[in-house]
Coordinates of C-alpha atoms in Angstrom, one line a residue:
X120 CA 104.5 174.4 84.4
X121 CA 102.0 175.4 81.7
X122 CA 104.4 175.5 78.4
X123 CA 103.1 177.0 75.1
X124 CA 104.0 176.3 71.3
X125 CA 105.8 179.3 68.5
X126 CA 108.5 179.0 66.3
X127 CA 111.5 181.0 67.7
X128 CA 115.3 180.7 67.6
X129 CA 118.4 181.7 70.3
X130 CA 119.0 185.1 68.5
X131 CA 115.4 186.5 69.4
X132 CA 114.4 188.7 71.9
X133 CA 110.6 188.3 71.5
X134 CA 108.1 186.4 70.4
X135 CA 105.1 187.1 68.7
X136 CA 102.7 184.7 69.2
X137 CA 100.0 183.3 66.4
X138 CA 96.1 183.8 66.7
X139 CA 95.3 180.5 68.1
X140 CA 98.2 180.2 70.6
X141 CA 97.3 184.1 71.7
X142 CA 93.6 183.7 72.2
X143 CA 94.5 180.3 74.6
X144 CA 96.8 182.2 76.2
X145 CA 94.4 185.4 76.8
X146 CA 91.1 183.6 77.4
X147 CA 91.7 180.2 78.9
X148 CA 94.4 181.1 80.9
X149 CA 93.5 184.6 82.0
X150 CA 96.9 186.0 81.3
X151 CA 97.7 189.9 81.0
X152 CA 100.2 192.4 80.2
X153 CA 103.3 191.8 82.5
X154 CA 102.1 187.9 83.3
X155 CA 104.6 185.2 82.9
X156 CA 104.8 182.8 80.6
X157 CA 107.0 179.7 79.1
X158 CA 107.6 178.9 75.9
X159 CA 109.5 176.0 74.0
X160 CA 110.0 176.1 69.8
X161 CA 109.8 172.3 69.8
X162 CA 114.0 171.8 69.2
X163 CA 115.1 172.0 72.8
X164 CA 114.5 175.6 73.8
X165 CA 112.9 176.8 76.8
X166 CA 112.0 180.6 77.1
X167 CA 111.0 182.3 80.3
X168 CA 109.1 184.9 78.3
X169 CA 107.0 188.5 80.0
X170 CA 103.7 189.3 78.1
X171 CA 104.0 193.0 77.1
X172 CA 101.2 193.8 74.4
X173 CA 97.7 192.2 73.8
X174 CA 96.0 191.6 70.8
X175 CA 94.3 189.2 68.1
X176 CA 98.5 187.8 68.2
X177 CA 100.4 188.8 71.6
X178 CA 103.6 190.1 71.8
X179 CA 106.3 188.4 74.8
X180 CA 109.4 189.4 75.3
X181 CA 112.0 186.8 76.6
X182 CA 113.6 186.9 80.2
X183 CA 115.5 184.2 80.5
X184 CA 116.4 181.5 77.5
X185 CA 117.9 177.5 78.5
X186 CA 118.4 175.4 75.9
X187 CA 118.1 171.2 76.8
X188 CA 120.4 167.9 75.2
X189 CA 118.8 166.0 73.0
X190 CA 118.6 162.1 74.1
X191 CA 122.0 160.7 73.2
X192 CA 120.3 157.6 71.3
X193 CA 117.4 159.4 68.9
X194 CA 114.1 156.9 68.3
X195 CA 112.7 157.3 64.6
X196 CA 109.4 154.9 64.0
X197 CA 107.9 154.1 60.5
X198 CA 104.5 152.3 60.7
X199 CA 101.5 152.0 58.7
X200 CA 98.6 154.3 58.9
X201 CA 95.3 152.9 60.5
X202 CA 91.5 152.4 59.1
X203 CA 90.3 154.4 62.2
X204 CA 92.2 157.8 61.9
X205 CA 91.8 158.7 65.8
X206 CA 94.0 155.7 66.4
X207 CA 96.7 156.9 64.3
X208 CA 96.2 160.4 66.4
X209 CA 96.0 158.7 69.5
X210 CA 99.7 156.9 68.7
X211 CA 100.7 160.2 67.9
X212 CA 100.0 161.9 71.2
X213 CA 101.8 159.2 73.2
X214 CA 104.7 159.0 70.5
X215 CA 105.1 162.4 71.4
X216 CA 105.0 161.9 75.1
X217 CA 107.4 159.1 75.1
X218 CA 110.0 161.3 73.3
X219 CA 110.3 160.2 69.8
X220 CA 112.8 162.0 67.2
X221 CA 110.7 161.3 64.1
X222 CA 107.3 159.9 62.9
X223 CA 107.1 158.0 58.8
X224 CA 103.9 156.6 57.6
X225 CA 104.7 153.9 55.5
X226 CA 102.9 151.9 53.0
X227 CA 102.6 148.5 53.2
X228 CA 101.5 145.7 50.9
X229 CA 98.7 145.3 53.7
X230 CA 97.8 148.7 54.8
X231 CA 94.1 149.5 54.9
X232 CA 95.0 153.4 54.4
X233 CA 96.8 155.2 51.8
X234 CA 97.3 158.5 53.7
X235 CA 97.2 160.8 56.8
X236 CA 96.1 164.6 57.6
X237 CA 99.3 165.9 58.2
X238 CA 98.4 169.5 59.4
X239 CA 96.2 167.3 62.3
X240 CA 98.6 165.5 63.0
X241 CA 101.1 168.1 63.0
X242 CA 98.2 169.6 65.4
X243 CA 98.1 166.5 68.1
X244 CA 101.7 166.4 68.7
X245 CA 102.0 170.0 69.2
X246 CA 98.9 169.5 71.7
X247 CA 100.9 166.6 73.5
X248 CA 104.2 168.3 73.3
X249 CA 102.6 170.9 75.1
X250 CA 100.7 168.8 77.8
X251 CA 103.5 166.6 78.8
X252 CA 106.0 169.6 78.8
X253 CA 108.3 168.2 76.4
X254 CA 110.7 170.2 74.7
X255 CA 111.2 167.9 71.7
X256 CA 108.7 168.1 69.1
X257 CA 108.6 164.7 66.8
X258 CA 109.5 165.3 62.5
X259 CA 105.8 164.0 61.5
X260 CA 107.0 163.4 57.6
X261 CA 105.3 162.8 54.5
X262 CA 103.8 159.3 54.0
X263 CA 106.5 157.0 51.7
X264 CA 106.1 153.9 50.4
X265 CA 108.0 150.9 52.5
X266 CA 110.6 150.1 50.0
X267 CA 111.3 153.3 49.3
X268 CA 111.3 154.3 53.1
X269 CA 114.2 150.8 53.6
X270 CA 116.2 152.6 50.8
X271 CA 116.1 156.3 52.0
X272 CA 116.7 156.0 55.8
X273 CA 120.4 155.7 57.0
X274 CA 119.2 154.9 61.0
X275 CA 119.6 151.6 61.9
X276 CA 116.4 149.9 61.3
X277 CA 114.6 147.2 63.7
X278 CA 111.8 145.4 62.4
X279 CA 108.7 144.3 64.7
X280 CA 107.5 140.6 63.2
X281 CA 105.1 137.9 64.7
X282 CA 107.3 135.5 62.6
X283 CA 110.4 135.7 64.7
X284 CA 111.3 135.2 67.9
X285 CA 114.4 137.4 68.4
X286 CA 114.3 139.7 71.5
X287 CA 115.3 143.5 71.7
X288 CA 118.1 143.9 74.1
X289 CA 120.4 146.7 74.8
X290 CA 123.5 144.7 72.4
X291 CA 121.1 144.8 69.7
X292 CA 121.5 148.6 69.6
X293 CA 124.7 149.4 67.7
X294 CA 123.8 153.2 66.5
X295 CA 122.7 156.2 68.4
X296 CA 120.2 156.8 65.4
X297 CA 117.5 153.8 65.8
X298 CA 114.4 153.2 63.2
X299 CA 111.8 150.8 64.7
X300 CA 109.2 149.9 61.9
X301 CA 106.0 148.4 62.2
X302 CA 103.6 147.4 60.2
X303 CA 99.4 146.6 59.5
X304 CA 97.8 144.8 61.3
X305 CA 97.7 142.3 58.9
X306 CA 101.2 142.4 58.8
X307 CA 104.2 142.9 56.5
X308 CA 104.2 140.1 53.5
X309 CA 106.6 138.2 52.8
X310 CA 108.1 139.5 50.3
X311 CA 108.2 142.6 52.5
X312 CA 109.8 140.2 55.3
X313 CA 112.3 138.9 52.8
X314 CA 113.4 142.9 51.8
X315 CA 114.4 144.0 55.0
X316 CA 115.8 140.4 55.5
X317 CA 118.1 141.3 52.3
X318 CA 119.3 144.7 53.8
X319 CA 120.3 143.0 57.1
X320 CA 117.3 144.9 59.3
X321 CA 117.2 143.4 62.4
X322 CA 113.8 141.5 63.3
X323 CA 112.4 141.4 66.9
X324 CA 109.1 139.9 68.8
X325 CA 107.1 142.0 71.0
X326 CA 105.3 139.0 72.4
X327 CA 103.6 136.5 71.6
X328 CA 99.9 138.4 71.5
X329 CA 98.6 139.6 68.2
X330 CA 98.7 143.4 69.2
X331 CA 96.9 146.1 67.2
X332 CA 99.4 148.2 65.6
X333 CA 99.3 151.5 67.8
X334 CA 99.6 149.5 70.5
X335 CA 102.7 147.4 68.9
X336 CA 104.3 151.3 67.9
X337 CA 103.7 152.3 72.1
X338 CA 104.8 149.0 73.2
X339 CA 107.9 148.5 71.1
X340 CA 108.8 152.2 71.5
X341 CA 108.3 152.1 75.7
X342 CA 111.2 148.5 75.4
X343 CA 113.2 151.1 73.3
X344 CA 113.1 153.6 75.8
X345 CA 114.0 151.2 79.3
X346 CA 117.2 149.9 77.3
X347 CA 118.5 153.2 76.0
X348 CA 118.0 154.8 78.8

């Protein structure tokens, strides 16, 4: 199924689609007037949509509408923006894949970079959404500060650290709203360890291997997955 991106809700009876999306739709895809197409809004809907007028921004009107559950346990991850910007992007993309609720950059006493491109990222994940024909789009939010971030979220938080040597099992999950954070790859300090230690976060190993942090983010999120699931 070939699945395309616009902002639409249940009480609409068409869609008209933005420049960029249109001119994909027209030119790499060949469609025309009266051509089928599918289109998700990024919160669960699916529309079975008709094109019926051409232009710079096409105009679809919608057939047939299903709407799909959200997972009943929602993943949340916090971690540190990278040095190399097209790994941040790359985590991104597979977040999105793999089915994540929400995305937070966090600053860390130990992270190399102060800030992401939001719109680009925003971007990525509607590419992946898109490409992997997920109906979920990820909440990329704005960058916080990791102290702040502990104080502000109300998921329950688990910790990735290379200091412990706690293992994430299915009894460790207690709320169907789960934050897993992780941090630089130099690693959260101690006085960062000792913060979340204070607010009771629970801390978990993901092996033994110094991993870099995207692939910490894919590999914690992938154990996440295979016990909620």
């Amino acid at each position: 199924m070939n699945l395309f991106f616009s902002n639409f809700d249940e009480t609409d009876n068409e869609i008209i689609v933005n420049e960029n999306e249109s001119g994909h739709i027209i030119k790499s895809f060949r469609r025309n007037i009266g051509d089928l197409v599918n289109f998700t809004n990024g919160n669960g809907l699916l529309a079975y949509c008709k094109i019926v007028e051409k232009g710079k921004r096409i105009k679809v009107k919608i057939e047939k509408l299903s709407k799909r559950k959200p997972d009943k346990v929602s993943i949340h991850i916090a971690i540190s923006p990278l040095k190399n910007p097209s790994r941040f992007e790359w985590f991104v993309e597979k977040a999105t894949e793999i089915g994540v609720k929400e995305i937070t950059p966090i600053i860390t006493k130990h992270s190399e970079k102060k800030k992401v491109n939001h719109e680009r990222l925003e971007r990525i994940s509607i590419s992946s959404l898109k490409q992997s024909n997920q109906l979920f789009k990820p909440k990329i939010n704005n960058i916080e500060k990791f102290s702040n971030f502990l104080n502000n979220n109300g998921n329950q938080m688990i910790m990735a650290n290379l200091k412990t040597k706690n293992i994430l099992e299915k009894k460790s999950i207690s709320s169907n709203q789960v934050c897993l954070i992780i941090g630089p790859e130099g690693g959260f300090s101690d006085d960062e360890i000792q913060e979340a230690k204070n607010k009771n976060i629970t801390e978990i190993s993901l092996g033994n291997n110094r991993l870099r942090s995207e692939t910490a983010a894919i590999f914690g999120l992938s154990i996440l997955r295979s016990i909620i699931n």
